[in-house]
Amino acid sequence: MSTLQKEIEKRKTFAIISHPDAGKTTLTEKFLLFGGAIQVAGAVKSNKIKKSATSDFMEIERQRGISVATSVMSFEYENTLVNLLDTPGHKDFAEDTYRTLTAVDSVVLVIDSVKGVETQTERLMEVCRMRNTPVIVFINKLDRDGRDAFELLDELEEKLQITTRPMSWPIGMGKNFKGVYNLYESKLNLFQPGQQKVSDEVIEIKDLADPRIDRYLENYADELREEVEFIEGVYDPFDLELYMEGLQAPVFFGSALNNFGVRELLSAFVKIAPNPLPRQSDKREVAPDEAKFSGFVFKIHANIDPNHRNRIAFLRICSGKFERNKFFYHTRLDKKLRFNTPYSFLARSKEILEEAYPGDIIGLYDAGYFKIGDTLTEGEKLQFKGIPSFSPERFKEVLNDDPLKTKQLDKGLKQLSEEGVAQLFIQETARRKIIGTVGELQFEVIKYRLKEEYGASCTFKPIAFHKACWVTSDNPEALRQFLRRKADYIASDTHGLPVFLAESQWILKVTREDYPEIQFHNTSEFKVESGKLH
Ligand code: G4P
């Protein structure tokens, strides 16, 4: 086996996703503890933008500084090099999360056993479905009185449109939580609350008729036997292929806070989760074991050190080997670039790396060359796909407060939109600049950063748009006419693509009916979207 092939087979790149508060941070931390990447609990917590910080942008700035270091956490577990990508917990940064999902090969979805499927869970799964990302579900907080396990599985299937397959099964819950039975390996794992360190105490019971079960579980033993029999009768067996296609989700139960059920989850993850997968580009599919290097930028982080205006571009390697100081081809700019100080996230602190392989995420210092979605290759002109912009939900017009700083404002808006902080739309007719975001918080971040980093000040004027839809048509004349007639509601995105700004759901509906030759898209990447998302 070639070195490249060996490196690929060693790696698994994934993200943990959840509705805020379900336990993503806690589970991340436990994974890192198991992987030996951190020594004590509590280390990841600081990465979280607290819910109380809804309007505290100074706090966000501080957090941003911390989070760049923990954006990618790499650790080894059972001979597997695991790259865990962090996603922001705050819902206003949902788009950041969506983009991060383009850089992973699978996800672990955390569900709160008390709350079940929540709004953000559904939206995240929608994004996973766009790329058929394999999903493992972890139902958390079994130490609380949560909902019935079967009911939770039904809800997952119904709301997330995915078949589930329990891999472990909870015995009791809340105060009476006894443990989980590992259906995958026929092992009984008894619960000891408040466990801070990693325990290996697992009782192997191959046969559920074993009387030891009665001794350990007392009156829960028969219930377990019945439920396991029911599961085996009703749920299809775990099917690796269906999981890989994103059609079947294996489900684990546990309590991240109590370190319970986490080892089963992690062990199954390293066994079944995919190695770096091929990626679709505008020209062809790129396989990870191709000798030539390729990768794409999915995230840009600015101003980690206030004394330096550098940005860091996060690049996911898709094929071949990345090498320090080698010239690579920036396909959008048609330019050769080399990187003197690329860094890895493998160690506890940032380290300059010499080489990196498919599945790895590397940080590249960027003097303004990169936009989200940019591709680097060894010379082939291609562009990776699957990094769409989604329609924002809030829109505000930018009013320049200081005409002497117009240039700075324009530059700041352009760079911040390239970083993906928000989307910038230019409306030619009214000479308006419109910022679109998912949440209110970004407006504060933008305002603050424009002032701090670019010396520009502006005010935001709310505009009541409901959605921005990218518009296309097979008939160029029909599109031209549409753009002309609706000029007051047409703007262009940062790539110069036309979008229709609809004032309400109803207007969008009527416009669709009036212009049957026009296609309205909710994301900027239409092929990915077709037939899957909307
Ligand atoms: P998030 O990243 O998905 O937003 O969730 P996070 O891990 O921060 O967990 C949210 C809250 O749920 C935290 O409590 C955390 O301690 C708690 N939690 C996580 N896993 C479990 C579990 O298995 N059982 C129980 N009972 N609670 C759990 P908090 O009070 O918001 O924060 P903190 O004061 O504990 O830091």
Coordinates of C-alpha atoms and ligand atoms in Angstrom, one line a residue:
M1 CA 0.0 0.0 0.0
S2 CA 1.3 3.4 -0.9
T3 CA 2.1 5.9 1.9
L4 CA -0.7 8.1 0.6
Q5 CA -3.2 5.2 0.8
K6 CA -2.0 4.4 4.3
E7 CA -2.4 8.0 5.5
I8 CA -5.9 8.1 4.0
E9 CA -7.1 4.9 5.7
K10 CA -5.9 6.2 9.0
R11 CA -8.0 9.3 8.9
K12 CA -11.6 10.2 9.8
T13 CA -12.8 13.8 9.6
F14 CA -16.1 14.7 11.2
A15 CA -18.2 17.2 13.2
I16 CA -20.4 17.0 16.2
I17 CA -23.7 18.8 15.6
S18 CA -26.7 19.6 17.8
H19 CA -29.3 22.0 18.7
P20 CA -27.7 24.4 21.3
D21 CA -27.6 22.8 24.8
A22 CA -28.0 19.2 23.7
G23 CA -24.5 18.5 24.8
K24 CA -22.2 19.0 21.9
T25 CA -19.5 20.7 23.9
T26 CA -19.6 18.2 26.6
L27 CA -19.3 15.3 24.2
T28 CA -16.5 17.0 22.3
E29 CA -14.6 17.3 25.5
K30 CA -15.2 13.6 26.4
F31 CA -13.9 12.5 23.0
L32 CA -10.8 14.6 23.5
L33 CA -10.3 13.0 27.0
F34 CA -10.5 9.6 25.5
G35 CA -8.2 10.6 22.7
G36 CA -5.7 11.9 25.1
A37 CA -5.8 15.3 23.5
I38 CA -6.7 17.0 26.7
Q39 CA -6.2 15.9 30.3
V40 CA -9.0 17.5 32.3
A41 CA -12.6 18.2 31.8
G42 CA -13.6 21.8 31.3
A43 CA -10.9 22.7 28.7
V44 CA -13.3 23.0 25.7
K45 CA -16.0 24.9 27.5
S46 CA -14.2 28.2 27.0
N47 CA -14.8 27.8 23.3
K48 CA -18.4 28.2 23.6
I49 CA -20.2 31.4 22.9
K50 CA -22.5 31.6 25.8
K51 CA -26.2 32.2 25.2
S52 CA -26.0 35.2 27.5
A53 CA -23.7 36.9 25.0
T54 CA -26.4 37.7 22.5
S55 CA -25.4 41.3 22.2
D56 CA -22.0 41.2 23.8
F57 CA -19.7 41.5 20.8
M58 CA -16.6 42.2 22.8
E59 CA -17.1 38.8 24.3
I60 CA -17.6 37.3 20.8
E61 CA -14.3 38.8 19.8
R62 CA -12.6 37.3 22.7
Q63 CA -14.2 34.0 22.0
R64 CA -13.2 34.1 18.4
G65 CA -9.6 34.3 19.4
I66 CA -10.0 31.2 21.5
S67 CA -12.1 29.3 19.0
V68 CA -9.6 29.5 16.2
A69 CA -7.3 27.2 18.1
T70 CA -10.0 24.7 18.8
S71 CA -11.8 25.0 15.5
V72 CA -10.1 21.7 14.5
M73 CA -9.2 19.2 17.2
S74 CA -7.2 16.2 16.2
F75 CA -6.5 13.2 18.3
E76 CA -5.6 9.5 17.9
Y77 CA -7.9 6.8 19.0
E78 CA -7.4 3.1 18.3
N79 CA -4.9 3.8 15.5
T80 CA -7.2 6.2 13.9
L81 CA -6.3 9.9 13.4
V82 CA -9.5 11.7 14.1
N83 CA -10.1 15.3 12.9
L84 CA -13.0 16.8 14.8
L85 CA -14.2 20.1 13.4
D86 CA -15.9 22.4 15.8
T87 CA -19.1 24.1 14.8
P88 CA -20.4 27.3 16.5
G89 CA -23.1 26.6 19.1
H90 CA -24.9 29.9 18.6
K91 CA -27.8 29.7 16.1
D92 CA -26.9 33.0 14.6
F93 CA -23.8 31.4 13.3
A94 CA -25.7 28.6 11.6
E95 CA -24.2 29.4 8.2
D96 CA -20.7 28.9 9.6
T97 CA -21.8 25.4 10.7
Y98 CA -23.3 24.6 7.3
R99 CA -20.0 25.5 5.6
T100 CA -18.0 23.4 8.1
L101 CA -20.2 20.5 7.2
T102 CA -18.9 20.6 3.7
A103 CA -15.4 19.8 5.0
V104 CA -16.3 16.7 6.9
D105 CA -17.0 13.1 5.8
S106 CA -19.5 12.3 8.5
V107 CA -21.3 13.7 11.6
V108 CA -22.3 12.7 15.1
L109 CA -25.7 14.3 15.9
V110 CA -26.4 14.9 19.6
I111 CA -30.0 14.8 20.7
D112 CA -31.2 15.8 24.2
S113 CA -33.3 12.9 25.5
V114 CA -35.6 15.3 27.2
K115 CA -36.2 17.5 24.3
G116 CA -35.9 15.2 21.3
V117 CA -35.6 16.7 17.8
E118 CA -35.4 20.5 17.9
T119 CA -35.5 23.1 15.2
Q120 CA -31.7 23.4 14.7
T121 CA -31.5 19.6 14.6
E122 CA -33.8 19.6 11.6
R123 CA -32.0 22.3 9.8
L124 CA -28.6 20.7 10.3
M125 CA -29.9 17.4 9.0
E126 CA -31.3 19.1 5.9
V127 CA -27.8 20.3 5.2
C128 CA -26.4 16.8 5.8
R129 CA -28.9 15.3 3.4
M130 CA -27.8 17.6 0.6
R131 CA -24.5 15.7 0.5
N132 CA -25.8 12.4 1.9
T133 CA -23.4 12.7 4.9
P134 CA -23.3 9.6 7.1
V135 CA -24.8 10.3 10.5
I136 CA -24.4 8.6 13.9
V137 CA -26.9 9.7 16.5
F138 CA -26.1 10.0 20.2
I139 CA -29.1 10.4 22.5
N140 CA -27.7 12.3 25.5
K141 CA -28.7 13.1 29.1
L142 CA -30.1 9.7 29.9
D143 CA -29.4 10.5 33.6
R144 CA -32.4 12.8 33.3
D145 CA -36.1 11.8 33.1
G146 CA -36.3 12.0 29.3
R147 CA -38.7 10.7 26.7
D148 CA -39.3 7.1 26.0
A149 CA -36.5 5.6 23.8
F150 CA -38.8 4.2 21.2
E151 CA -40.7 7.4 20.9
L152 CA -37.4 9.3 20.4
L153 CA -36.5 6.9 17.6
D154 CA -39.9 7.4 15.9
E155 CA -39.4 11.1 16.1
L156 CA -36.0 10.9 14.6
E157 CA -37.3 8.9 11.7
E158 CA -40.2 11.1 11.1
K159 CA -38.7 14.5 11.5
L160 CA -35.2 13.8 10.1
Q161 CA -36.3 11.4 7.3
I162 CA -33.7 8.8 8.1
T163 CA -34.0 5.2 9.2
T164 CA -32.6 4.5 12.6
R165 CA -31.0 1.5 14.1
P166 CA -30.3 1.4 17.8
M167 CA -26.8 0.1 18.5
S168 CA -27.1 0.4 22.3
W169 CA -30.2 0.4 24.5
P170 CA -30.9 2.3 27.7
I171 CA -32.0 0.5 30.8
G172 CA -34.2 2.8 32.9
M173 CA -33.6 6.5 32.9
G174 CA -33.3 9.5 35.1
K175 CA -32.8 8.5 38.8
N176 CA -33.4 4.9 37.7
F177 CA -30.9 4.9 34.9
K178 CA -29.1 1.6 35.2
G179 CA -26.9 1.6 32.1
V180 CA -26.9 0.7 28.5
Y181 CA -26.9 -2.7 26.8
N182 CA -24.5 -2.7 23.8
L183 CA -26.5 -4.5 21.1
Y184 CA -23.6 -4.2 18.7
E185 CA -21.2 -6.2 20.8
S186 CA -23.6 -7.9 23.3
K187 CA -22.1 -6.2 26.4
L188 CA -23.8 -4.7 29.4
N189 CA -22.4 -1.4 30.6
L190 CA -23.6 -0.4 34.1
F191 CA -24.0 3.2 35.0
Q192 CA -22.0 4.9 37.7
P193 CA -23.0 8.6 37.9
G194 CA -20.6 11.4 38.3
Q195 CA -17.7 9.6 36.8
Q196 CA -15.0 12.0 35.9
K197 CA -12.4 9.7 34.5
V198 CA -12.6 7.1 31.8
S199 CA -13.8 3.7 33.0
D200 CA -13.3 0.4 31.3
E201 CA -15.8 -1.4 33.4
V202 CA -17.9 -3.3 31.0
I203 CA -19.6 -6.6 31.8
E204 CA -19.7 -9.0 28.8
I205 CA -22.9 -10.9 28.6
K206 CA -23.4 -12.7 25.4
D207 CA -26.7 -14.2 26.2
L208 CA -29.6 -12.1 27.6
A209 CA -30.9 -15.2 29.4
D210 CA -27.8 -15.1 31.6
P211 CA -29.0 -14.9 35.2
R212 CA -26.3 -12.3 36.0
I213 CA -28.5 -9.8 34.3
D214 CA -31.2 -10.4 36.9
R215 CA -28.6 -9.8 39.6
Y216 CA -27.4 -6.6 38.1
L217 CA -30.6 -5.1 36.9
E218 CA -33.1 -6.7 39.2
N219 CA -36.6 -5.8 38.0
Y220 CA -35.3 -4.1 34.9
A221 CA -33.9 -7.3 33.5
D222 CA -37.1 -8.6 32.0
E223 CA -37.9 -5.3 30.5
L224 CA -34.5 -5.2 28.8
R225 CA -35.0 -8.7 27.4
E226 CA -38.4 -7.8 26.0
E227 CA -37.2 -4.6 24.5
V228 CA -34.2 -6.1 22.9
E229 CA -36.3 -8.8 21.4
F230 CA -38.7 -6.2 20.1
I231 CA -35.8 -4.2 18.6
E232 CA -34.3 -7.2 16.8
G233 CA -37.7 -8.0 15.4
V234 CA -38.7 -4.5 14.3
Y235 CA -35.5 -2.6 13.3
D236 CA -33.4 -3.7 10.3
P237 CA -29.9 -4.8 11.2
F238 CA -27.2 -2.2 10.9
D239 CA -26.2 -1.9 7.3
L240 CA -22.8 -0.2 6.7
E241 CA -23.7 0.7 3.1
L242 CA -27.0 2.4 4.0
Y243 CA -25.1 4.3 6.7
M244 CA -22.5 5.4 4.2
E245 CA -25.2 6.6 1.9
G246 CA -26.7 8.7 4.7
L247 CA -29.9 6.6 4.7
Q248 CA -29.6 4.7 8.0
A249 CA -28.4 6.3 11.3
P250 CA -27.0 4.0 14.0
V251 CA -28.2 5.3 17.4
F252 CA -26.3 5.3 20.7
F253 CA -27.6 6.3 24.2
G254 CA -25.7 7.7 27.0
S255 CA -24.8 10.6 29.2
A256 CA -21.9 12.8 28.0
L257 CA -21.7 14.6 31.3
N258 CA -21.3 11.4 33.2
N259 CA -18.9 10.0 30.6
F260 CA -21.3 7.3 29.9
G261 CA -21.9 5.5 26.6
V262 CA -19.2 7.7 25.1
R263 CA -16.6 5.0 24.7
E264 CA -19.1 2.8 22.8
L265 CA -19.9 5.7 20.6
L266 CA -16.2 6.5 19.9
S267 CA -15.2 2.9 19.3
A268 CA -18.1 2.4 16.9
F269 CA -17.2 5.7 15.2
V270 CA -13.6 4.7 14.5
K271 CA -14.8 1.4 13.1
I272 CA -17.7 2.5 10.9
A273 CA -17.2 6.2 10.0
P274 CA -15.9 6.8 6.5
N275 CA -12.3 7.6 5.7
P276 CA -11.8 10.8 3.5
L277 CA -14.3 10.5 0.7
P278 CA -14.1 11.7 -2.9
R279 CA -15.3 15.2 -3.6
Q280 CA -17.2 16.6 -6.5
S281 CA -15.7 19.5 -8.4
D282 CA -17.1 21.4 -11.3
K283 CA -15.1 19.3 -13.7
R284 CA -15.0 15.8 -12.2
E285 CA -15.0 13.8 -9.0
V286 CA -11.6 14.0 -7.2
A287 CA -10.5 10.8 -5.4
P288 CA -8.5 11.2 -2.2
D289 CA -5.8 8.8 -3.4
E290 CA -5.0 10.8 -6.5
A291 CA -1.3 11.6 -6.4
K292 CA -1.8 15.3 -7.1
F293 CA -2.7 17.6 -4.2
S294 CA -6.1 19.4 -4.1
G295 CA -8.1 21.1 -1.4
F296 CA -10.6 23.9 -0.7
V297 CA -11.1 26.7 1.7
F298 CA -14.3 26.4 3.8
K299 CA -13.6 28.9 6.5
I300 CA -11.7 32.1 7.0
H301 CA -10.8 33.5 10.3
A302 CA -9.6 37.1 10.7
N303 CA -7.7 39.1 13.1
I304 CA -6.8 36.5 15.7
D305 CA -4.1 38.7 16.9
P306 CA -5.2 42.4 16.9
N307 CA -1.6 43.4 16.1
H308 CA -1.6 41.6 12.9
R309 CA -4.3 41.9 10.3
N310 CA -3.6 38.4 9.0
R311 CA -6.4 36.1 8.2
I312 CA -6.3 32.3 8.5
A313 CA -7.9 30.3 5.7
F314 CA -8.9 26.8 6.7
L315 CA -8.3 24.3 3.9
R316 CA -9.6 20.8 3.7
I317 CA -7.3 18.5 1.8
C318 CA -9.1 16.4 -0.8
S319 CA -6.4 14.6 -2.6
G320 CA -2.6 14.0 -2.7
K321 CA -0.1 15.4 -0.3
F322 CA 0.2 19.0 0.8
E323 CA 3.8 20.2 1.3
R324 CA 5.2 23.3 3.0
N325 CA 6.8 25.8 0.6
K326 CA 5.7 24.0 -2.5
F327 CA 3.9 26.1 -5.2
F328 CA 0.2 25.3 -5.5
Y329 CA -2.3 26.7 -8.0
H330 CA -5.1 29.0 -6.8
T331 CA -7.7 28.2 -9.5
R332 CA -9.9 31.3 -9.1
L333 CA -7.1 33.8 -9.2
D334 CA -5.1 31.8 -11.8
K335 CA -2.1 32.3 -9.6
K336 CA 0.7 30.2 -8.0
L337 CA 1.1 30.5 -4.2
R338 CA 3.3 28.8 -1.7
F339 CA 2.9 28.7 2.1
N340 CA 5.8 29.1 4.3
T341 CA 4.0 28.6 7.7
P342 CA 1.1 26.3 7.2
Y343 CA -0.1 25.0 10.5
S344 CA -1.7 21.9 11.8
F345 CA -4.1 21.5 14.6
L346 CA -2.8 18.1 15.7
A347 CA -0.8 19.2 18.7
R348 CA -2.2 21.0 21.7
S349 CA -0.8 24.2 20.4
K350 CA -0.5 25.2 16.8
E351 CA 2.4 23.8 14.9
I352 CA 4.0 24.5 11.6
L353 CA 3.5 21.4 9.4
E354 CA 5.7 20.0 6.7
E355 CA 3.1 17.9 5.0
A356 CA -0.6 16.9 5.3
Y357 CA -2.9 14.4 3.8
P358 CA -6.5 14.0 2.6
G359 CA -9.0 14.6 5.4
D360 CA -6.6 16.9 7.2
I361 CA -7.5 20.5 7.8
I362 CA -4.7 23.0 7.7
G363 CA -4.5 26.7 8.5
L364 CA -2.9 29.0 5.9
Y365 CA -2.0 32.5 6.6
D366 CA -3.8 34.6 4.1
A367 CA -3.0 38.1 2.9
G368 CA -6.4 38.5 1.3
Y369 CA -6.1 35.9 -1.5
F370 CA -8.9 33.6 -0.3
K371 CA -12.6 33.5 -0.4
I372 CA -14.7 30.7 0.9
G373 CA -14.9 28.0 -1.6
D374 CA -11.5 28.7 -3.3
T375 CA -9.6 25.7 -4.6
L376 CA -5.9 24.9 -4.6
T377 CA -4.5 22.2 -6.9
E378 CA -1.2 21.2 -8.5
G379 CA -2.2 22.9 -11.8
E380 CA -5.5 21.5 -12.8
K381 CA -8.2 24.2 -13.2
L382 CA -11.1 23.0 -11.2
Q383 CA -13.3 24.2 -8.4
F384 CA -14.8 22.1 -5.6
K385 CA -18.5 22.2 -5.2
G386 CA -20.9 21.9 -2.3
I387 CA -20.1 25.2 -0.6
P388 CA -23.3 27.1 -1.3
S389 CA -24.5 30.2 0.3
F390 CA -28.0 29.9 1.8
S391 CA -30.6 32.5 1.7
P392 CA -30.2 34.9 4.6
E393 CA -33.1 35.5 6.9
R394 CA -32.5 39.1 8.0
F395 CA -31.7 42.0 5.7
K396 CA -30.4 45.4 6.4
E397 CA -29.2 48.3 4.2
V398 CA -25.8 49.7 5.0
L399 CA -25.8 53.5 5.5
N400 CA -22.3 55.0 5.5
D401 CA -21.9 57.2 8.5
D402 CA -18.6 58.7 7.4
P403 CA -18.3 59.6 3.7
L404 CA -14.6 60.1 4.0
K405 CA -14.2 56.5 4.9
T406 CA -16.2 55.1 1.9
K407 CA -13.2 53.1 0.6
Q408 CA -12.6 51.5 4.0
L409 CA -16.2 50.6 4.4
D410 CA -16.3 49.0 0.9
K411 CA -13.2 47.1 1.6
G412 CA -14.4 46.0 5.0
L413 CA -17.7 44.8 3.7
K414 CA -16.1 42.9 0.9
Q415 CA -13.6 41.2 3.1
L416 CA -16.1 40.4 5.8
S417 CA -18.4 38.8 3.2
E418 CA -15.6 36.8 1.8
E419 CA -14.9 35.5 5.3
G420 CA -18.5 34.5 5.4
V421 CA -19.5 36.6 8.3
A422 CA -22.6 37.8 6.3
Q423 CA -23.7 38.0 2.7
L424 CA -23.3 41.2 0.8
F425 CA -25.8 42.1 -2.0
I426 CA -25.4 45.1 -4.2
Q427 CA -28.6 46.6 -5.6
E428 CA -27.5 48.5 -8.7
T429 CA -30.7 50.5 -9.4
A430 CA -31.0 52.0 -5.9
R431 CA -27.2 51.9 -5.3
R432 CA -27.9 50.1 -2.1
K433 CA -25.6 47.7 -0.2
I434 CA -27.6 45.1 1.6
I435 CA -26.3 42.8 4.3
G436 CA -28.0 39.5 4.7
T437 CA -27.5 37.3 7.8
V438 CA -29.0 34.4 9.6
G439 CA -29.2 36.1 13.0
E440 CA -29.1 39.6 14.6
L441 CA -25.8 39.0 16.2
Q442 CA -23.8 39.2 13.0
F443 CA -24.9 42.8 12.5
E444 CA -23.2 43.7 15.7
V445 CA -20.1 41.8 14.9
I446 CA -19.9 43.5 11.5
K447 CA -20.4 46.9 12.9
Y448 CA -17.8 46.3 15.6
R449 CA -15.3 44.8 13.2
L450 CA -15.8 47.5 10.5
K451 CA -14.9 50.1 13.2
E452 CA -12.0 48.2 14.8
E453 CA -10.4 46.7 11.7
Y454 CA -11.2 49.2 9.0
G455 CA -11.9 52.4 10.7
A456 CA -15.3 52.7 9.0
S457 CA -18.6 53.4 10.7
C458 CA -22.1 52.6 9.4
T459 CA -25.7 52.3 10.5
F460 CA -28.0 49.4 9.5
K461 CA -31.5 50.1 8.3
P462 CA -33.8 47.1 8.5
I463 CA -35.5 46.1 5.3
A464 CA -38.4 43.8 5.3
F465 CA -37.2 41.1 2.9
H466 CA -38.3 37.6 3.5
K467 CA -35.8 35.7 1.3
A468 CA -33.1 36.1 -1.2
C469 CA -33.5 33.6 -4.1
W470 CA -30.9 33.0 -6.7
V471 CA -32.5 33.1 -10.1
T472 CA -31.7 31.2 -13.3
S473 CA -33.5 30.3 -16.5
D474 CA -32.9 28.0 -19.4
N475 CA -34.2 30.9 -21.5
P476 CA -31.7 33.8 -21.4
E477 CA -34.2 36.2 -22.8
A478 CA -36.8 35.3 -20.2
L479 CA -34.2 35.9 -17.5
R480 CA -33.2 39.2 -19.0
Q481 CA -36.8 40.4 -19.0
F482 CA -37.4 39.2 -15.5
L483 CA -34.3 41.0 -14.2
R484 CA -35.4 44.2 -16.0
R485 CA -39.0 44.1 -14.8
K486 CA -38.2 43.3 -11.3
A487 CA -35.1 45.6 -11.2
D488 CA -36.1 47.1 -7.8
Y489 CA -36.0 43.7 -6.2
I490 CA -32.9 42.4 -7.9
A491 CA -29.4 42.5 -6.4
S492 CA -26.1 40.7 -7.1
D493 CA -24.2 38.5 -4.7
T494 CA -20.5 38.7 -4.2
H495 CA -20.0 36.4 -7.2
G496 CA -22.1 38.7 -9.3
L497 CA -25.0 36.2 -9.5
P498 CA -28.4 37.7 -9.6
V499 CA -30.8 37.3 -6.6
F500 CA -34.4 38.1 -6.3
L501 CA -35.3 39.8 -3.0
A502 CA -38.8 38.7 -2.0
E503 CA -40.7 40.8 0.5
S504 CA -42.9 37.9 1.6
Q505 CA -43.6 34.3 1.2
W506 CA -46.7 35.2 -0.7
I507 CA -44.9 37.6 -3.1
L508 CA -42.4 34.8 -3.8
K509 CA -45.2 32.4 -4.6
V510 CA -47.0 34.8 -6.9
T511 CA -43.8 35.7 -8.7
R512 CA -43.0 32.1 -9.2
E513 CA -46.4 31.7 -10.8
D514 CA -46.1 34.8 -12.9
Y515 CA -42.7 33.8 -14.3
P516 CA -42.8 30.0 -14.9
E517 CA -39.6 30.1 -16.9
I518 CA -37.6 31.4 -14.0
Q519 CA -36.1 29.0 -11.4
F520 CA -35.8 30.3 -7.9
H521 CA -33.2 28.7 -5.7
N522 CA -32.7 28.9 -1.9
T523 CA -29.0 28.3 -2.2
S524 CA -26.3 29.6 -4.5
E525 CA -25.4 26.2 -5.7
F526 CA -28.2 24.8 -7.8
K527 CA -27.1 21.4 -8.8
V528 CA -26.5 20.3 -5.2
E529 CA -29.9 21.6 -4.4
S530 CA -31.9 20.1 -7.2
G531 CA -34.2 17.4 -6.0
K532 CA -32.7 17.2 -2.6
L533 CA -33.2 20.2 -0.5
H534 CA -36.2 22.0 -1.9
Ligands
G4P1 P1 -24.0 22.4 23.6 O1 -22.6 22.5 23.4 O2 -24.7 21.5 22.7 O3 -24.7 23.8 23.7 O4 -24.2 21.8 25.1 P2 -23.3 21.7 26.3 O5 -22.3 20.5 26.1 O6 -22.7 23.0 26.7 O7 -24.4 21.2 27.4 C1 -25.5 22.0 27.7 C2 -25.8 21.7 29.2 O8 -26.2 20.3 29.3 C3 -24.7 21.9 30.1 O9 -25.2 22.4 31.3 C4 -24.1 20.5 30.3 O10 -23.4 20.4 31.5 C5 -25.4 19.7 30.3 N1 -25.2 18.3 29.9 C6 -24.4 17.8 28.9 N2 -24.5 16.5 28.9 C7 -25.3 16.1 29.9 C8 -25.8 14.8 30.4 O11 -25.4 13.8 29.9 N3 -26.6 14.9 31.5 C9 -27.0 16.1 32.0 N4 -27.9 16.0 33.1 N5 -26.6 17.2 31.6 C10 -25.8 17.3 30.5 P3 -25.2 24.0 31.7 O12 -25.8 24.0 33.0 O13 -25.7 24.8 30.6 O14 -23.7 24.3 31.7 P4 -22.6 24.0 32.8 O15 -22.9 25.0 33.8 O16 -22.7 22.6 33.2 O17 -21.3 24.3 32.1

